[in-house]
Short mmCIF file of C-alpha atoms in Angstrom, two decimals:
data_model
loop_
_atom_site.label_atom_id
_atom_site.label_comp_id
_atom_site.label_asym_id
_atom_site.label_seq_id
_atom_site.Cartn_x
_atom_site.Cartn_y
_atom_site.Cartn_z
CA MET A 6 -3.94 -0.91 -27.55
CA ARG A 7 -5.00 -4.42 -28.45
CA SER A 8 -5.06 -6.89 -25.57
CA ASP A 9 -3.33 -9.50 -27.71
CA ALA A 10 -0.42 -7.26 -28.66
CA PRO A 11 2.83 -9.20 -28.86
CA THR A 12 4.84 -6.69 -26.86
CA GLN A 13 4.48 -4.78 -23.64
CA PRO A 14 3.60 -1.30 -24.88
CA SER A 15 2.99 1.70 -22.71
CA ALA A 16 0.06 4.06 -22.68
CA GLN A 17 2.70 6.76 -22.76
CA PRO A 18 6.28 6.96 -23.88
CA ALA A 19 8.54 5.01 -21.52
CA GLY A 20 9.68 7.18 -18.71
CA ALA A 21 6.88 9.72 -19.08
CA ALA A 22 4.46 10.80 -16.41
CA SER A 23 0.72 10.95 -16.98
CA PRO A 24 -0.39 13.90 -19.15
CA GLY A 25 -0.06 17.16 -17.29
CA LEU A 26 0.94 15.75 -13.91
CA SER A 27 3.83 17.48 -12.21
CA LYS A 28 7.24 15.81 -12.17
CA SER A 29 8.34 17.48 -8.96
CA LEU A 30 8.91 14.43 -6.74
CA LYS A 31 12.63 14.18 -6.00
CA PRO A 32 14.68 11.00 -5.43
CA ARG A 33 14.69 11.60 -1.66
CA HIS A 34 10.88 11.89 -1.71
CA LEU A 35 10.50 8.62 -3.58
CA SER A 36 13.02 6.84 -1.35
CA MET A 37 11.05 7.79 1.75
CA ILE A 38 7.69 7.06 0.08
CA ALA A 39 9.00 3.58 -0.67
CA ILE A 40 10.09 3.13 2.95
CA ALA A 41 6.91 4.63 4.41
CA GLY A 42 4.84 2.24 2.31
CA VAL A 43 5.85 -0.71 4.49
CA ILE A 44 5.95 1.04 7.88
CA GLY A 45 2.43 1.57 9.13
CA ALA A 46 0.79 1.91 12.51
CA GLY A 47 0.04 -1.82 12.27
CA LEU A 48 3.72 -2.58 12.86
CA PHE A 49 3.81 -0.59 16.10
CA VAL A 50 0.39 -1.60 17.44
CA GLY A 51 -1.03 -4.63 15.61
CA SER A 52 2.11 -6.74 15.92
CA GLY A 53 1.33 -7.40 19.58
CA ALA A 54 -1.73 -9.52 18.73
CA ALA A 55 0.27 -11.46 16.16
CA ILE A 56 3.03 -12.22 18.68
CA GLN A 57 0.46 -13.40 21.23
CA GLN A 58 -1.05 -15.69 18.62
CA ALA A 59 2.08 -17.44 17.38
CA GLY A 60 4.81 -16.69 19.94
CA PRO A 61 8.42 -16.28 18.68
CA GLY A 62 7.35 -18.31 15.62
CA ILE A 63 5.68 -15.14 14.38
CA LEU A 64 9.08 -14.37 12.84
CA VAL A 65 8.43 -17.21 10.38
CA ALA A 66 5.05 -15.66 9.56
CA TYR A 67 6.62 -12.25 8.91
CA ALA A 68 9.33 -13.86 6.77
CA ALA A 69 6.76 -15.84 4.72
CA ALA A 70 4.48 -12.83 4.23
CA GLY A 71 7.49 -10.68 3.42
CA LEU A 72 8.62 -13.15 0.76
CA VAL A 73 5.26 -12.90 -1.00
CA VAL A 74 5.48 -9.10 -0.97
CA ILE A 75 9.06 -9.15 -2.28
CA LEU A 76 8.01 -11.38 -5.19
CA VAL A 77 4.97 -9.22 -5.97
CA MET A 78 7.05 -6.04 -5.87
CA ARG A 79 9.64 -7.58 -8.17
CA MET A 80 6.94 -8.48 -10.69
CA LEU A 81 5.38 -5.03 -10.44
CA GLY A 82 8.82 -3.48 -10.73
CA GLU A 83 9.49 -5.36 -13.96
CA MET A 84 6.37 -3.90 -15.55
CA ALA A 85 6.76 -0.43 -14.02
CA ALA A 86 10.42 -0.07 -15.03
CA SER A 87 9.43 -0.95 -18.59
CA ASN A 88 6.35 1.33 -18.63
CA PRO A 89 6.08 3.69 -15.62
CA GLU A 90 2.48 4.87 -15.32
CA THR A 91 0.39 6.54 -12.63
CA GLY A 92 -2.21 3.80 -13.01
CA SER A 93 0.49 1.20 -12.28
CA PHE A 94 -0.93 -2.34 -12.04
CA SER A 95 -4.39 -1.17 -13.17
CA THR A 96 -3.02 -0.16 -16.58
CA TYR A 97 -0.96 -3.35 -16.80
CA ALA A 98 -4.11 -5.38 -16.07
CA ASP A 99 -5.77 -3.50 -18.95
CA LYS A 100 -3.10 -4.75 -21.31
CA ALA A 101 -2.72 -8.26 -19.95
CA LEU A 102 -6.23 -9.31 -18.97
CA GLY A 103 -8.51 -6.86 -20.74
CA ARG A 104 -10.12 -3.49 -20.14
CA TRP A 105 -12.59 -4.97 -17.66
CA ALA A 106 -9.68 -6.05 -15.42
CA GLY A 107 -8.03 -2.64 -15.32
CA PHE A 108 -11.40 -1.05 -14.61
CA SER A 109 -12.17 -3.49 -11.80
CA ILE A 110 -8.85 -3.57 -9.95
CA GLY A 111 -8.44 0.20 -10.30
CA TRP A 112 -11.76 0.94 -8.61
CA LEU A 113 -11.23 -1.72 -5.94
CA TYR A 114 -7.81 -0.30 -5.11
CA ALA A 115 -9.12 3.27 -4.90
CA TRP A 116 -11.94 2.04 -2.65
CA PHE A 117 -9.44 0.33 -0.34
CA TRP A 118 -7.48 3.54 0.26
CA ILE A 119 -10.60 5.67 0.64
CA ILE A 120 -11.77 3.32 3.42
CA VAL A 121 -8.30 3.56 4.97
CA LEU A 122 -8.77 7.35 5.17
CA GLY A 123 -11.71 6.86 7.51
CA ILE A 124 -9.89 4.29 9.63
CA GLU A 125 -6.68 6.30 9.98
CA ALA A 126 -8.38 9.66 10.59
CA THR A 127 -10.33 8.08 13.45
CA ALA A 128 -7.21 6.44 14.90
CA GLY A 129 -5.24 9.68 14.72
CA ALA A 130 -8.08 11.65 16.27
CA ALA A 131 -8.22 9.19 19.20
CA ILE A 132 -4.55 9.85 19.98
CA VAL A 133 -4.86 13.64 19.83
CA HIS A 134 -8.09 13.48 21.86
CA ARG A 135 -6.14 11.78 24.69
CA TRP A 136 -3.80 14.78 24.73
CA VAL A 137 -6.54 17.40 24.37
CA PRO A 138 -9.72 15.81 25.78
CA GLY A 139 -11.54 19.13 25.80
CA VAL A 140 -12.02 18.93 22.02
CA ASP A 141 -14.37 16.25 20.67
CA GLN A 142 -12.71 13.40 18.83
CA TRP A 143 -14.69 13.96 15.64
CA VAL A 144 -13.32 17.53 15.47
CA TRP A 145 -9.77 16.21 15.48
CA ALA A 146 -10.67 13.72 12.75
CA LEU A 147 -12.05 16.60 10.69
CA ILE A 148 -8.92 18.70 11.27
CA LEU A 149 -6.59 15.86 10.23
CA MET A 150 -8.58 15.19 7.07
CA VAL A 151 -8.66 18.87 6.10
CA LEU A 152 -4.93 19.29 6.78
CA LEU A 153 -3.91 16.37 4.57
CA THR A 154 -6.40 17.37 1.86
CA LEU A 155 -4.82 20.82 1.66
CA THR A 156 -1.40 19.19 1.45
CA ASN A 157 -2.44 17.02 -1.47
CA VAL A 158 -4.30 19.80 -3.29
CA ALA A 159 -1.45 22.30 -2.97
CA SER A 160 1.09 20.37 -5.05
CA VAL A 161 2.66 16.96 -5.41
CA LYS A 162 5.85 18.45 -3.99
CA SER A 163 4.06 19.35 -0.75
CA PHE A 164 2.76 15.78 -0.57
CA GLY A 165 6.31 14.53 -1.10
CA GLU A 166 7.74 16.84 1.58
CA PHE A 167 5.18 15.82 4.17
CA GLU A 168 5.72 12.15 3.38
CA PHE A 169 9.49 12.60 3.51
CA TRP A 170 9.39 13.98 7.04
CA PHE A 171 6.72 11.55 8.24
CA ALA A 172 8.81 8.66 6.95
CA SER A 173 12.01 10.14 8.39
CA ILE A 174 10.49 10.16 11.87
CA LYS A 175 9.34 6.55 11.52
CA VAL A 176 12.72 5.40 10.21
CA ALA A 177 14.61 7.26 12.95
CA ALA A 178 12.37 5.68 15.59
CA ILE A 179 12.88 2.14 14.29
CA VAL A 180 16.63 2.60 13.82
CA GLY A 181 16.91 3.84 17.40
CA PHE A 182 14.76 0.94 18.58
CA LEU A 183 16.99 -1.55 16.76
CA LEU A 184 20.24 -0.04 18.05
CA PHE A 185 19.02 -0.07 21.65
CA GLY A 186 17.69 -3.59 21.11
CA ILE A 187 20.96 -4.97 19.78
CA ALA A 188 22.83 -3.36 22.69
CA ALA A 189 20.36 -4.90 25.17
CA ILE A 190 20.63 -8.37 23.62
CA LEU A 191 24.44 -8.19 23.80
CA GLY A 192 24.30 -7.06 27.42
CA LEU A 193 25.72 -3.61 26.62
CA LEU A 194 22.73 -1.62 27.90
CA PRO A 195 23.09 -0.58 31.57
CA GLY A 196 20.41 -2.06 33.81
CA VAL A 197 19.21 -4.61 31.22
CA GLU A 198 20.37 -8.20 31.56
CA ALA A 199 21.22 -10.02 28.32
CA PRO A 200 18.31 -12.45 27.72
CA GLY A 201 20.15 -15.01 25.60
CA LEU A 202 17.67 -17.47 24.08
CA ALA A 203 15.46 -17.69 27.17
CA ASN A 204 12.51 -15.83 25.67
CA LEU A 205 12.82 -17.50 22.27
CA THR A 206 12.83 -21.10 23.50
CA GLY A 207 12.02 -21.04 27.22
CA GLN A 208 8.34 -20.10 27.12
CA GLY A 209 6.92 -23.20 25.47
CA GLY A 210 9.45 -23.30 22.65
CA PHE A 211 9.82 -21.34 19.44
CA PHE A 212 6.38 -22.55 18.26
CA PRO A 213 4.44 -22.60 21.56
CA ASN A 214 1.04 -22.74 19.87
CA GLY A 215 2.04 -25.02 17.00
CA GLY A 216 2.48 -24.55 13.28
CA ALA A 217 -1.21 -23.78 12.72
CA ALA A 218 -0.85 -20.62 14.79
CA VAL A 219 2.03 -19.52 12.58
CA LEU A 220 -0.04 -20.11 9.44
CA ALA A 221 -2.86 -18.08 10.96
CA GLY A 222 -0.31 -15.44 11.90
CA ILE A 223 0.64 -15.03 8.24
CA LEU A 224 -2.91 -13.88 7.53
CA VAL A 225 -2.66 -11.37 10.37
CA VAL A 226 0.67 -9.85 9.31
CA VAL A 227 0.48 -10.06 5.51
CA PHE A 228 -1.85 -7.07 5.22
CA SER A 229 0.57 -4.85 7.15
CA PHE A 230 2.87 -4.97 4.12
CA PHE A 231 0.27 -3.54 1.73
CA GLY A 232 1.33 -0.12 0.52
CA ALA A 233 4.76 -1.00 -0.82
CA GLU A 234 3.35 -0.56 -4.33
CA ILE A 235 2.68 3.16 -3.76
CA ALA A 236 6.23 3.96 -4.85
CA THR A 237 5.52 2.66 -8.37
CA ILE A 238 2.50 4.97 -8.60
CA ALA A 239 4.37 8.01 -7.30
CA ALA A 240 7.30 7.34 -9.63
CA GLY A 241 5.18 8.63 -12.54
CA GLU A 242 5.48 12.14 -11.05
CA SER A 243 9.26 12.14 -10.82
CA ALA A 244 11.85 13.34 -13.32
CA ASN A 245 13.33 9.85 -13.67
CA PRO A 246 10.56 7.30 -12.98
CA VAL A 247 12.46 4.27 -14.26
CA SER A 248 15.36 4.84 -11.86
CA ALA A 249 12.94 5.52 -9.01
CA VAL A 250 11.07 2.26 -9.62
CA LYS A 251 14.26 0.22 -9.70
CA LYS A 252 15.51 1.68 -6.43
CA ALA A 253 12.15 1.18 -4.70
CA VAL A 254 11.82 -2.44 -5.80
CA ARG A 255 15.41 -3.40 -5.03
CA SER A 256 15.20 -1.89 -1.55
CA THR A 257 12.07 -3.85 -0.67
CA VAL A 258 14.12 -6.81 0.57
CA TRP A 259 16.20 -4.93 3.12
CA ARG A 260 13.27 -2.76 4.20
CA ILE A 261 11.27 -5.84 5.15
CA LEU A 262 14.26 -7.60 6.73
CA VAL A 263 15.34 -4.62 8.81
CA PHE A 264 12.15 -2.80 9.72
CA TYR A 265 9.77 -5.70 10.21
CA ILE A 266 11.66 -8.90 10.90
CA GLY A 267 14.48 -7.06 12.67
CA SER A 268 12.28 -5.09 15.04
CA ILE A 269 9.94 -8.02 15.80
CA ALA A 270 13.02 -10.18 16.51
CA ILE A 271 14.11 -7.57 19.08
CA VAL A 272 10.70 -7.75 20.79
CA VAL A 273 10.46 -11.55 21.07
CA THR A 274 14.11 -11.84 22.14
CA LEU A 275 13.94 -9.26 24.92
CA LEU A 276 10.47 -10.04 26.30
CA PRO A 277 8.43 -13.21 26.91
CA TRP A 278 5.95 -13.54 24.03
CA ASN A 279 3.07 -14.20 26.48
CA ASP A 280 3.72 -11.11 28.59
CA ALA A 281 0.58 -8.96 28.86
CA SER A 282 2.54 -5.82 28.02
CA VAL A 283 3.57 -7.33 24.67
CA ALA A 284 -0.05 -7.91 23.68
CA LYS A 285 -0.96 -4.33 24.62
CA SER A 286 1.93 -2.53 22.93
CA PRO A 287 5.13 -4.48 22.22
CA TYR A 288 7.24 -1.46 21.31
CA VAL A 289 6.22 0.49 24.41
CA ALA A 290 7.02 -2.59 26.54
CA VAL A 291 10.52 -2.82 25.10
CA MET A 292 11.12 0.92 25.44
CA GLU A 293 10.14 0.69 29.10
CA LEU A 294 12.63 -2.16 29.43
CA TYR A 295 15.28 0.21 28.05
CA GLY A 296 14.36 2.61 30.84
CA ILE A 297 13.20 5.34 28.47
CA PRO A 298 10.90 7.76 30.35
CA GLY A 299 7.55 8.59 28.79
CA ALA A 300 7.68 5.55 26.47
CA GLY A 301 3.92 5.58 26.02
CA VAL A 302 3.83 9.23 24.93
CA ILE A 303 6.79 8.74 22.58
CA MET A 304 5.05 5.78 20.96
CA ASP A 305 1.82 7.78 20.65
CA ILE A 306 3.77 10.41 18.71
CA ILE A 307 5.34 7.77 16.46
CA VAL A 308 1.98 6.08 15.85
CA LEU A 309 0.35 9.45 15.12
CA THR A 310 3.12 10.14 12.61
CA SER A 311 2.41 6.77 10.99
CA VAL A 312 -1.29 7.57 10.87
CA LEU A 313 -0.67 10.95 9.25
CA SER A 314 1.71 9.32 6.78
CA CYS A 315 -0.94 6.74 5.88
CA LEU A 316 -3.58 9.45 5.51
CA ASN A 317 -1.27 11.49 3.31
CA SER A 318 -0.20 8.62 1.06
CA GLY A 319 -3.68 7.04 1.06
CA LEU A 320 -5.30 10.21 -0.23
CA TYR A 321 -2.55 10.64 -2.81
CA THR A 322 -2.80 7.02 -3.99
CA ALA A 323 -6.59 6.96 -4.22
CA SER A 324 -6.67 10.24 -6.14
CA ARG A 325 -4.00 9.15 -8.62
CA MET A 326 -5.75 5.87 -9.30
CA LEU A 327 -9.03 7.73 -9.89
CA PHE A 328 -7.19 10.14 -12.18
CA SER A 329 -5.71 7.24 -14.15
CA LEU A 330 -9.15 5.64 -14.45
CA SER A 331 -10.57 8.92 -15.75
CA THR A 332 -7.87 9.21 -18.45
CA ARG A 333 -8.98 5.78 -19.66
CA GLY A 334 -12.65 6.69 -19.65
CA ASP A 335 -13.43 4.56 -16.59
CA ALA A 336 -14.24 7.49 -14.29
CA PRO A 337 -15.83 10.93 -14.85
CA ARG A 338 -13.95 12.80 -17.56
CA SER A 339 -13.95 15.98 -15.47
CA TRP A 340 -11.48 14.23 -13.15
CA THR A 341 -8.77 14.53 -15.81
CA ARG A 342 -8.55 18.28 -15.27
CA ILE A 343 -5.23 19.28 -13.77
CA SER A 344 -4.44 22.43 -11.80
CA LYS A 345 -1.66 24.83 -12.73
CA ARG A 346 0.50 23.06 -10.13
CA GLY A 347 0.01 19.73 -11.86
CA VAL A 348 -2.50 18.27 -9.37
CA PRO A 349 -5.72 16.41 -10.32
CA VAL A 350 -7.80 18.34 -7.80
CA ALA A 351 -11.17 16.70 -8.52
CA PRO A 352 -10.01 13.13 -7.71
CA VAL A 353 -8.37 14.41 -4.51
CA LEU A 354 -11.61 16.09 -3.42
CA ALA A 355 -13.70 13.09 -4.46
CA SER A 356 -11.54 10.81 -2.31
CA THR A 357 -11.75 13.27 0.57
CA VAL A 358 -15.55 13.55 0.45
CA VAL A 359 -16.00 9.79 0.68
CA GLY A 360 -13.32 9.75 3.38
CA PHE A 361 -15.31 12.30 5.39
CA ILE A 362 -18.42 10.17 5.00
CA THR A 363 -16.62 7.07 6.31
CA VAL A 364 -15.30 9.07 9.29
CA GLY A 365 -18.86 10.17 10.05
CA LEU A 366 -20.16 6.62 9.76
CA ASN A 367 -17.49 5.49 12.23
CA TYR A 368 -19.05 7.76 14.85
CA ILE A 369 -22.69 7.21 13.91
CA ALA A 370 -22.71 3.45 13.23
CA PRO A 371 -19.27 1.98 14.07
CA ASP A 372 -20.46 -1.60 14.57
CA THR A 373 -22.79 -1.80 11.58
CA VAL A 374 -22.36 0.36 8.48
CA PHE A 375 -18.72 1.33 9.06
CA LEU A 376 -17.69 -2.22 9.96
CA PHE A 377 -19.46 -3.47 6.85
CA LEU A 378 -17.56 -1.00 4.66
CA VAL A 379 -14.24 -1.92 6.26
CA ASN A 380 -14.91 -5.63 5.70
CA THR A 381 -15.60 -5.03 2.00
CA SER A 382 -11.97 -3.94 1.62
CA GLY A 383 -10.44 -6.71 3.73
CA ALA A 384 -9.15 -8.94 0.92
CA ILE A 385 -8.51 -6.30 -1.74
CA ALA A 386 -4.76 -6.41 -1.05
CA LEU A 387 -4.67 -10.07 -2.08
CA PHE A 388 -6.78 -9.35 -5.16
CA VAL A 389 -4.33 -6.62 -6.20
CA TRP A 390 -1.32 -8.90 -5.70
CA LEU A 391 -2.99 -11.68 -7.66
CA VAL A 392 -3.72 -9.34 -10.57
CA ILE A 393 -0.12 -8.06 -10.52
CA ALA A 394 1.21 -11.62 -10.71
CA ALA A 395 -1.20 -12.67 -13.46
CA SER A 396 -0.45 -9.52 -15.49
CA GLN A 397 3.30 -10.01 -15.24
CA LEU A 398 3.01 -13.65 -16.25
CA ILE A 399 1.02 -12.78 -19.38
CA LEU A 400 2.92 -9.66 -20.42
CA ARG A 401 6.32 -11.27 -19.92
CA ARG A 402 5.33 -14.24 -22.10
CA ARG A 403 4.10 -11.88 -24.82
CA LEU A 404 7.51 -10.27 -24.95
CA GLY A 405 9.18 -13.52 -25.98
CA ALA A 406 12.78 -12.92 -27.03
CA GLU A 407 12.40 -9.19 -26.36
CA ALA A 408 12.36 -9.93 -22.62
CA LYS A 409 16.16 -9.81 -22.69
CA ASN A 410 15.87 -6.02 -23.10
CA LEU A 411 14.06 -5.55 -19.79
CA THR A 412 16.10 -3.46 -17.36
CA LEU A 413 14.51 -5.11 -14.32
CA LYS A 414 13.45 -8.74 -14.44
CA MET A 415 11.50 -11.12 -12.25
CA TRP A 416 13.78 -13.77 -10.79
CA PHE A 417 13.57 -17.33 -12.17
CA PHE A 418 10.58 -16.57 -14.39
CA PRO A 419 8.03 -18.17 -14.54
CA TYR A 420 8.66 -20.41 -11.51
CA LEU A 421 8.66 -17.72 -8.83
CA THR A 422 5.70 -16.02 -10.50
CA TRP A 423 3.73 -19.23 -10.18
CA LEU A 424 4.96 -19.61 -6.58
CA ALA A 425 3.62 -16.15 -5.79
CA ILE A 426 0.27 -16.93 -7.45
CA GLY A 427 -0.02 -20.18 -5.50
CA SER A 428 0.88 -18.43 -2.23
CA ILE A 429 -1.73 -15.71 -2.74
CA ILE A 430 -4.42 -18.28 -3.54
CA ALA A 431 -3.39 -20.19 -0.40
CA LEU A 432 -3.82 -17.00 1.64
CA LEU A 433 -7.31 -16.52 0.19
CA ILE A 434 -8.17 -20.11 1.12
CA GLY A 435 -6.78 -19.41 4.58
CA MET A 436 -9.16 -16.47 4.92
CA VAL A 437 -12.03 -18.87 4.26
CA ILE A 438 -10.80 -21.32 6.87
CA LEU A 439 -10.00 -18.76 9.57
CA GLU A 440 -13.23 -17.69 11.23
CA GLU A 441 -11.97 -14.18 12.04
CA THR A 442 -11.34 -13.36 8.37
CA ARG A 443 -14.12 -15.33 6.69
CA GLU A 444 -16.74 -12.55 6.74
CA SER A 445 -14.24 -10.01 5.42
CA LEU A 446 -13.33 -12.31 2.51
CA ILE A 447 -16.97 -12.98 1.65
CA LEU A 448 -17.84 -9.27 1.60
CA SER A 449 -14.68 -8.43 -0.36
CA VAL A 450 -15.47 -11.12 -2.92
CA ALA A 451 -19.05 -9.85 -3.17
CA LEU A 452 -17.85 -6.29 -3.82
CA ALA A 453 -15.28 -7.52 -6.33
CA ALA A 454 -17.93 -9.58 -8.13
CA VAL A 455 -20.14 -6.49 -8.51
CA VAL A 456 -17.27 -4.34 -9.80
CA VAL A 457 -16.03 -7.05 -12.18
CA ALA A 458 -19.57 -7.56 -13.47
CA LEU A 459 -19.77 -3.83 -14.20
CA GLY A 460 -16.42 -3.96 -15.96
CA VAL A 461 -17.38 -6.98 -18.08
CA TRP A 462 -20.73 -5.40 -18.94
CA ARG A 463 -19.00 -2.14 -19.86
CA TYR A 464 -16.62 -3.92 -22.23
CA ARG A 465 -18.87 -6.85 -23.16
CA ARG A 466 -18.21 -6.31 -26.88
CA GLY A 467 -14.54 -7.11 -26.34
CA GLU A 468 -13.53 -3.50 -26.92
CA ASN A 469 -9.94 -2.93 -25.79
CA ALA A 470 -9.20 0.48 -27.32
CA TRP A 471 -8.60 3.36 -24.98
CA ILE A 472 -11.62 5.62 -24.67
CA LYS A 473 -10.80 9.04 -26.01
CA VAL A 474 -10.68 11.67 -23.31
CA ASP A 475 -12.59 14.86 -23.97
CA ALA A 476 -10.02 17.46 -24.98
CA ALA A 477 -11.70 20.03 -22.78
CA ALA A 478 -11.17 17.80 -19.75
CA ALA A 479 -7.38 17.77 -19.96
CA GLU A 480 -4.61 20.11 -20.95
CA PRO A 481 -5.05 20.29 -24.75
CA GLU A 482 -1.40 20.17 -25.82
CA GLU A 483 -0.44 17.38 -23.44
CA ALA A 484 -3.56 15.37 -24.31
CA ARG A 485 -2.85 15.64 -28.02
CA GLU A 486 0.75 14.54 -27.49
CA ALA A 487 -0.34 11.53 -25.44
CA GLU A 488 -3.15 10.40 -27.77
CA PRO A 489 -1.01 8.68 -30.44
CA ALA A 490 0.67 6.57 -27.75
CA LEU A 491 -2.66 5.74 -26.20
CA ARG A 492 -3.95 4.42 -29.51
CA LYS A 493 -0.99 2.18 -30.29
#
């Protein structure tokens, strides 16, 4: 496909999955994958530090960060509904910005999730180790990684089932938390006095640490939203990807409002923002206020579920991005091979191997090598969002009058697209200013510069045609069917 094509063509027929991949993800799987993408362990644990930093004003930070994510998801949804592809924004970057861009952002995104595997496996192992201290923590990390690898290798349906139940537990926990919280705020919960506005305004005001703390808080909370885009990647392995993308994108607004802003509002309304228990674990503190016995253990179970969900979806996402890169000639061609169950086994195993290495490094050199690797992925979320916005801006303009045929459109184009781009750039500038994030940004930029340089060097002649995949590396019939579309 030429990068200056006047329309927004797809590497495959609209509504098709990648060659040979199974289409066994059901609507209920995709609905829960979309929900799980924005509910991570960071919400249950990391939100405490954010509340301590900005006070009740952290709600403004969550709302601002959520707005950026909603805009990004709408832009991604516009492109994905038009051309659903497993490579998602990486393939759209190919078409909008050039082959070097798709190569670069695809590898950076895969790297981000592979690093997450090491982080989440270690976090999950720490929880299980507290329950069974007789078994070394690294053994539990190994067990969790092996378990989720087998799930992903077995079939995409098994991945979907695991993610469905993981997400169901998280959703049930938050819904219960919200219902109890609303009852407590209204004075309907026995033994809990209605707080009124005392905790929102009576502990130094709504912005006790000033507006600067809220701006800094945005940088803390914005990364907890990363993962919402997974639904657009998984949609390629469903029977009706276009419908799945639309539902996932349109539900982003209420998911952020209810799960994040709603639950954080419960915390800061019921408890003083500067309470030590809030900093340690805000959700446990509120559950103890409800009088729920064993709140700490219950939260450990919920956090472990979130960790397993992140491991499961992280391995899936990294492997599918590597598979998409391989179909475009940007990764080893052997990675295009698909099992009889429709799973790209090699990319799954490749992601797992590097994940195992990062887990090992976390035990051997946690404060040096592992910390360095984690920091190299710190700003990748913002890079991905920036590429999505830039790709949508370019591809939408190329469509011209044909844009009226889009089934899902970005609101108030191009004004909100430019607002999103400006907001993301502002967040990157904020990472430079904020001392705690500066090193992570520098290392992320350094890694991105190396990957982009490789991409530019690889396509230095301005070549934008898809690289032909070796027929022996993919299912012959499916590859032959897909090739004409790939060459358009």
